[in-house]
Amino acid sequence: MRVSVKRVLNDLKLLEKRAVYDKGFKALMDFAPAVDGVTLYENVAYLPDGNQWHCLDVHVPQEGTGPFPCIIYLHGGGWSNVDKSVFHHYCSTVAGQGFVVFNADYRLAPDYRFPAQIEDAAQALSWVRDNAALYQGNPDQIFLVGDSAGAHLSALLACACADPAFAGRLGLEQTVRGIPVSGTGLLCGAFDLSSAAQVRSPNISGYLLGLFGVGELSEITSEQWDLISPSRHITPGFPPSFLTHARADGLFPQSVALAGELERNRVRHTCLFLDERDNAYFHDYQMVYFFPVYKKSIRAMTDFFHGCLDADSSASSDSDAERKPLE
């Protein structure tokens, strides 16, 4: 296959960004305060192939008896930046609300092209279904959560779980067959990638070039745009969903449009759309742990998830009682 100069230059730029972002975000996380009451198991392999990206961290609440509902967290970063370690504080804070959180890595572009990322997300889901009980998790109560690119992957995986025909198109039918998803948490995501590619800030066009391994957006086919865009595959079977976004984010219309698709398909959902009054000024606003809106968005999402669980479940009631206060 002919490799264009533009593709090589774009891939190099993505790798350069990764080095900068890794250093910057990890330095920021060094200042994050410890989260008490959560046990952390690091670098558990969800695929036993020795690949460093096929690992996850497990955040288990220490209070309560379980089994706890589970969250699989898929991080953002343009499908090509950072790793699960940047989200330790976030995932532990969420775990404190009565969830076992599985914070999963996945193979990054441009080293690995699509569909490697969604294949890994599906493998993590399958592993959690089989192993949740080892960490006091309930394998029948699994929520998919992610920010930015991770929100995209969470929504795409939920589409595959809800629609076997679409799962087959992604090559995931055997991996996700029979796995129920209790809900999704979609934080500042992009859900129709062809329109998201036109947004100037945040500019994700370069990330998409790396994801597909091309030098120009025009080289991405209409079939590829369709396959990678979860908003085009929402069905009435899509799980209940929590959406959040800062209105100032250039990708904000993506969440608005997705909410419209959920409404048209009568899928239970709630939206937390915020502005400068909440210090929600930018893309991925909810990752700034020293802003009050950080805890506000976590509580809104976890309250929605608890509301999606069986109201008469004593385990759910106990979990509510043991949730750590975020004030």
C-alpha positions as a printed NumPy array, in Angstrom:
array([[  0.   ,   0.   ,   0.   ],
       [  1.298,   3.436,  -0.905],
       [  2.054,   5.591,   2.123],
       [  1.669,   9.335,   1.57 ],
       [  3.985,  11.963,   3.005],
       [  0.96 ,  13.621,   4.635],
       [  0.083,  10.43 ,   6.462],
       [  3.642,  10.015,   7.784],
       [  3.797,  13.633,   8.93 ],
       [  0.425,  13.379,  10.637],
       [  1.434,  10.176,  12.435],
       [  4.647,  11.809,  13.657],
       [  2.676,  14.796,  14.904],
       [  0.339,  12.482,  16.859],
       [  3.251,  10.674,  18.473],
       [  4.795,  14.034,  19.368],
       [  1.51 ,  15.143,  20.95 ],
       [  1.327,  11.925,  22.918],
       [  4.714,  12.532,  24.492],
       [  3.755,  16.089,  25.462],
       [  0.288,  15.181,  26.754],
       [  1.556,  12.187,  28.701],
       [  4.071,  14.348,  30.519],
       [  1.667,  17.231,  31.143],
       [ -1.393,  15.313,  32.274],
       [  0.557,  12.905,  34.451],
       [  2.283,  15.845,  36.148],
       [ -1.125,  17.396,  36.825],
       [ -2.399,  14.145,  38.308],
       [  0.575,  14.039,  40.691],
       [ -1.128,  16.85 ,  42.587],
       [ -4.507,  15.103,  42.804],
       [ -5.407,  14.288,  46.422],
       [ -5.713,  10.672,  47.488],
       [ -9.209,   9.172,  47.467],
       [ -9.872,   7.285,  50.688],
       [-12.062,   4.226,  50.987],
       [-11.159,   2.651,  47.639],
       [ -8.886,  -0.34 ,  46.991],
       [ -6.891,  -0.231,  43.761],
       [ -5.694,  -3.257,  41.78 ],
       [ -3.361,  -2.128,  39.002],
       [ -2.418,  -3.575,  35.624],
       [ -4.746,  -6.568,  35.509],
       [ -4.588,  -8.147,  32.031],
       [ -7.927,  -8.479,  30.253],
       [ -6.196, -10.178,  27.326],
       [ -3.281, -12.517,  28.182],
       [ -1.154, -11.577,  25.16 ],
       [  1.53 ,  -9.49 ,  26.884],
       [  0.461,  -6.282,  25.144],
       [  0.864,  -3.369,  27.595],
       [ -2.376,  -1.792,  26.353],
       [ -4.464,  -4.853,  27.222],
       [ -4.59 ,  -4.06 ,  30.94 ],
       [ -7.001,  -2.362,  33.278],
       [ -7.036,  -1.047,  36.828],
       [ -9.818,  -2.004,  39.233],
       [-11.16 ,   0.483,  41.794],
       [-13.226,  -1.259,  44.486],
       [-15.185,   0.58 ,  47.202],
       [-14.197,  -0.505,  50.704],
       [-17.548,   0.369,  52.269],
       [-20.565,  -1.858,  51.692],
       [-20.818,  -5.554,  51.087],
       [-21.51 ,  -5.723,  47.351],
       [-21.976,  -7.024,  44.833],
       [-21.602,  -3.544,  43.408],
       [-22.653,  -2.385,  39.95 ],
       [-19.729,  -2.129,  37.548],
       [-18.402,   0.67 ,  35.378],
       [-15.967,   0.16 ,  32.519],
       [-14.131,   3.442,  31.956],
       [-12.56 ,   4.223,  28.567],
       [-10.3  ,   7.264,  28.573],
       [-10.182,  10.085,  26.069],
       [ -7.217,  11.551,  24.237],
       [ -8.129,  11.504,  20.559],
       [ -7.771,   7.7  ,  20.408],
       [ -4.015,   8.312,  20.462],
       [ -2.976,  10.044,  23.711],
       [ -2.434,   9.323,  27.429],
       [ -3.419,   6.156,  29.294],
       [ -5.508,   4.913,  32.196],
       [ -3.127,   6.253,  34.85 ],
       [ -4.274,   9.821,  34.141],
       [ -7.775,   8.849,  35.305],
       [ -6.953,   7.177,  38.646],
       [ -8.418,  10.012,  40.692],
       [-11.582,  10.216,  38.6  ],
       [-12.209,   6.474,  38.677],
       [-11.561,   6.223,  42.428],
       [-13.948,   9.126,  43.048],
       [-16.627,   7.365,  40.996],
       [-15.946,   4.086,  42.839],
       [-16.655,   5.906,  46.095],
       [-20.227,   6.308,  44.877],
       [-20.807,   2.565,  45.116],
       [-19.358,   1.126,  41.902],
       [-16.513,  -1.206,  40.98 ],
       [-14.718,   0.764,  38.269],
       [-12.629,  -1.026,  35.643],
       [-10.349,   1.619,  34.12 ],
       [ -9.211,   0.111,  30.826],
       [ -6.411,   0.908,  28.432],
       [ -6.747,   0.149,  24.724],
       [ -4.39 ,   0.195,  21.769],
       [ -3.678,   3.721,  20.563],
       [ -3.45 ,   5.222,  17.098],
       [ -1.382,   5.751,  15.031],
       [  0.454,   2.6  ,  16.194],
       [ -2.834,   0.713,  15.83 ],
       [ -5.603,   1.684,  13.415],
       [ -9.341,   1.388,  13.827],
       [-11.009,  -1.015,  14.652],
       [ -8.29 ,  -1.982,  17.181],
       [ -9.704,   0.457,  19.762],
       [-13.284,  -0.834,  19.692],
       [-12.047,  -4.44 ,  19.566],
       [-10.137,  -3.834,  22.805],
       [-13.118,  -2.129,  24.441],
       [-15.233,  -5.175,  23.58 ],
       [-12.604,  -7.541,  24.987],
       [-12.528,  -5.529,  28.224],
       [-16.317,  -5.782,  28.447],
       [-16.211,  -9.544,  27.924],
       [-13.507,  -9.91 ,  30.569],
       [-15.426,  -7.822,  33.096],
       [-18.548,  -9.907,  32.53 ],
       [-16.539, -13.064,  33.304],
       [-14.466, -11.667,  36.194],
       [-16.486,  -8.942,  37.896],
       [-17.412, -11.182,  40.821],
       [-13.724, -11.541,  41.759],
       [-13.774,  -7.827,  42.647],
       [-17.207,  -7.737,  44.315],
       [-18.806,  -6.58 ,  41.06 ],
       [-22.191,  -7.586,  39.682],
       [-21.675,  -8.964,  36.143],
       [-25.312,  -8.255,  35.281],
       [-24.977,  -4.531,  36.032],
       [-22.33 ,  -3.053,  33.742],
       [-22.205,   0.6  ,  32.695],
       [-19.976,   1.922,  29.904],
       [-18.425,   5.328,  30.615],
       [-15.874,   7.41 ,  28.778],
       [-14.752,  10.955,  28.061],
       [-14.15 ,  12.466,  24.623],
       [-12.751,   9.639,  22.431],
       [-13.63 ,   7.239,  25.254],
       [-17.239,   8.478,  25.13 ],
       [-17.257,   7.72 ,  21.418],
       [-15.96 ,   4.189,  22.027],
       [-18.459,   3.622,  24.863],
       [-21.363,   4.69 ,  22.666],
       [-20.129,   2.593,  19.732],
       [-19.75 ,  -0.472,  21.965],
       [-23.239,   0.075,  23.406],
       [-24.6  ,   0.177,  19.843],
       [-22.929,  -3.177,  19.139],
       [-24.369,  -4.71 ,  22.317],
       [-27.854,  -3.471,  21.395],
       [-27.755,  -4.527,  17.735],
       [-26.206,  -7.903,  16.776],
       [-26.213,  -6.978,  13.088],
       [-24.146,  -3.873,  13.792],
       [-21.881,  -5.888,  16.094],
       [-21.296,  -8.19 ,  13.142],
       [-20.296,  -5.266,  10.929],
       [-17.707,  -4.28 ,  13.548],
       [-16.497,  -7.863,  13.902],
       [-17.629,  -7.984,  17.546],
       [-20.628, -10.308,  17.388],
       [-18.951, -13.219,  19.175],
       [-17.229, -10.989,  21.752],
       [-20.289,  -9.076,  22.982],
       [-23.04 , -11.625,  22.364],
       [-25.371, -11.925,  25.337],
       [-23.705,  -9.213,  27.424],
       [-26.252,  -6.735,  28.796],
       [-25.27 ,  -3.091,  29.267],
       [-27.15 ,  -1.3  ,  32.029],
       [-26.33 ,   2.213,  30.832],
       [-23.753,   4.595,  29.424],
       [-22.039,   7.754,  30.666],
       [-21.006,   9.818,  27.651],
       [-18.796,  12.727,  28.68 ],
       [-18.021,  15.372,  26.053],
       [-17.983,  12.91 ,  23.199],
       [-18.144,  12.934,  19.406],
       [-20.82 ,  10.699,  17.94 ],
       [-21.079,  11.544,  14.232],
       [-17.469,  11.61 ,  13.201],
       [-17.868,  13.071,   9.713],
       [-19.467,  16.221,  11.152],
       [-17.138,  16.257,  14.182],
       [-14.173,  16.313,  11.791],
       [-15.276,  19.757,  10.613],
       [-15.147,  21.304,  14.097],
       [-12.265,  23.725,  14.505],
       [-11.94 ,  23.564,  18.291],
       [-11.212,  20.993,  19.464],
       [ -9.794,  19.997,  16.101],
       [-10.01 ,  16.218,  15.857],
       [ -9.325,  15.882,  12.139],
       [ -5.683,  14.934,  12.68 ],
       [ -6.684,  12.312,  15.219],
       [ -9.111,  10.814,  12.722],
       [ -6.408,  10.679,  10.046],
       [ -4.247,   8.715,  12.476],
       [ -7.126,   6.495,  13.483],
       [ -7.798,   5.459,   9.885],
       [ -4.202,   5.639,   8.625],
       [ -4.818,   8.116,   5.809],
       [ -3.338,  11.443,   4.767],
       [ -6.578,  13.239,   3.85 ],
       [-10.098,  13.142,   5.25 ],
       [-11.352,  12.619,   1.69 ],
       [ -9.738,   9.166,   1.749],
       [-12.159,   8.017,   4.466],
       [-15.076,   6.31 ,   2.747],
       [-18.743,   6.926,   3.461],
       [-18.967,   3.341,   4.738],
       [-16.144,   4.006,   7.203],
       [-17.797,   7.225,   8.43 ],
       [-21.018,   5.325,   8.932],
       [-19.373,   2.426,  10.741],
       [-17.563,   4.638,  13.237],
       [-20.482,   6.985,  14.017],
       [-22.641,   5.685,  16.9  ],
       [-25.328,   8.352,  16.461],
       [-26.281,   6.621,  13.188],
       [-26.899,   3.297,  14.941],
       [-29.108,   4.18 ,  17.895],
       [-31.975,   1.72 ,  18.334],
       [-34.738,   1.411,  20.95 ],
       [-32.53 ,  -1.228,  22.601],
       [-29.733,   1.256,  23.3  ],
       [-29.126,   1.419,  27.073],
       [-30.175,   4.331,  29.308],
       [-27.651,   7.126,  28.965],
       [-26.205,  10.092,  30.823],
       [-24.78 ,  12.82 ,  28.576],
       [-22.775,  15.835,  29.663],
       [-21.009,  18.616,  27.814],
       [-19.858,  22.199,  28.211],
       [-21.886,  24.462,  25.939],
       [-18.686,  26.334,  25.014],
       [-17.123,  23.158,  23.594],
       [-17.103,  23.015,  19.799],
       [-18.281,  19.416,  20.04 ],
       [-21.33 ,  20.355,  22.145],
       [-23.718,  19.926,  19.155],
       [-22.62 ,  16.278,  19.017],
       [-24.24 ,  15.57 ,  22.385],
       [-27.325,  17.597,  21.472],
       [-27.773,  15.583,  18.281],
       [-27.215,  12.287,  20.083],
       [-29.797,  13.256,  22.692],
       [-32.201,  13.845,  19.809],
       [-31.574,  10.342,  18.482],
       [-32.14 ,   8.873,  21.943],
       [-35.396,  10.824,  22.202],
       [-36.561,   9.603,  18.788],
       [-35.869,   6.018,  19.821],
       [-37.483,   6.516,  23.238],
       [-34.281,   5.638,  25.079],
       [-34.169,   6.791,  28.683],
       [-31.563,   9.526,  29.044],
       [-30.628,  12.673,  30.916],
       [-28.392,  15.572,  29.939],
       [-26.15 ,  17.782,  32.05 ],
       [-25.269,  20.683,  29.75 ],
       [-23.276,  23.375,  31.531],
       [-21.861,  26.848,  30.933],
       [-19.419,  29.302,  32.489],
       [-21.542,  29.648,  35.629],
       [-20.389,  26.119,  36.481],
       [-16.771,  26.719,  35.369],
       [-17.489,  24.524,  32.349],
       [-15.545,  26.484,  29.779],
       [-13.905,  23.873,  27.612],
       [-13.754,  20.384,  26.167],
       [-13.593,  17.633,  28.801],
       [-14.462,  20.164,  31.509],
       [-15.321,  17.381,  33.976],
       [-11.711,  16.201,  34.297],
       [-10.508,  19.211,  36.338],
       [-10.629,  17.726,  39.836],
       [-10.201,  21.04 ,  41.69 ],
       [-13.361,  22.603,  40.164],
       [-16.646,  22.032,  42.068],
       [-18.289,  20.956,  38.808],
       [-16.035,  17.858,  38.882],
       [-17.973,  16.444,  41.823],
       [-21.272,  17.786,  40.517],
       [-20.954,  15.889,  37.24 ],
       [-19.847,  12.674,  38.965],
       [-22.756,  12.794,  41.37 ],
       [-25.245,  13.527,  38.574],
       [-23.974,  10.562,  36.553],
       [-23.841,   8.084,  39.422],
       [-27.269,   9.167,  40.68 ],
       [-28.63 ,   8.468,  37.2  ],
       [-26.969,   5.051,  37.17 ],
       [-28.339,   4.127,  40.576],
       [-31.756,   5.169,  39.317],
       [-31.395,   2.769,  36.389],
       [-30.93 ,  -0.202,  38.712],
       [-33.827,  -2.175,  40.098],
       [-35.598,   0.031,  42.633],
       [-36.538,  -2.903,  44.833],
       [-33.028,  -4.367,  44.966],
       [-31.736,  -4.434,  48.528],
       [-28.172,  -4.445,  47.201],
       [-28.878,  -1.223,  45.338],
       [-30.376,   0.331,  48.463],
       [-27.358,  -0.676,  50.539],
       [-25.043,   0.737,  47.909],
       [-26.881,   4.068,  48.019],
       [-26.543,   4.173,  51.791],
       [-22.797,   3.595,  51.642],
       [-21.966,   6.201,  49.004],
       [-19.302,   8.651,  50.095],
       [-20.374,  12.3  ,  50.304],
       [-18.853,  14.479,  47.609],
       [-19.516,  17.812,  49.309]])
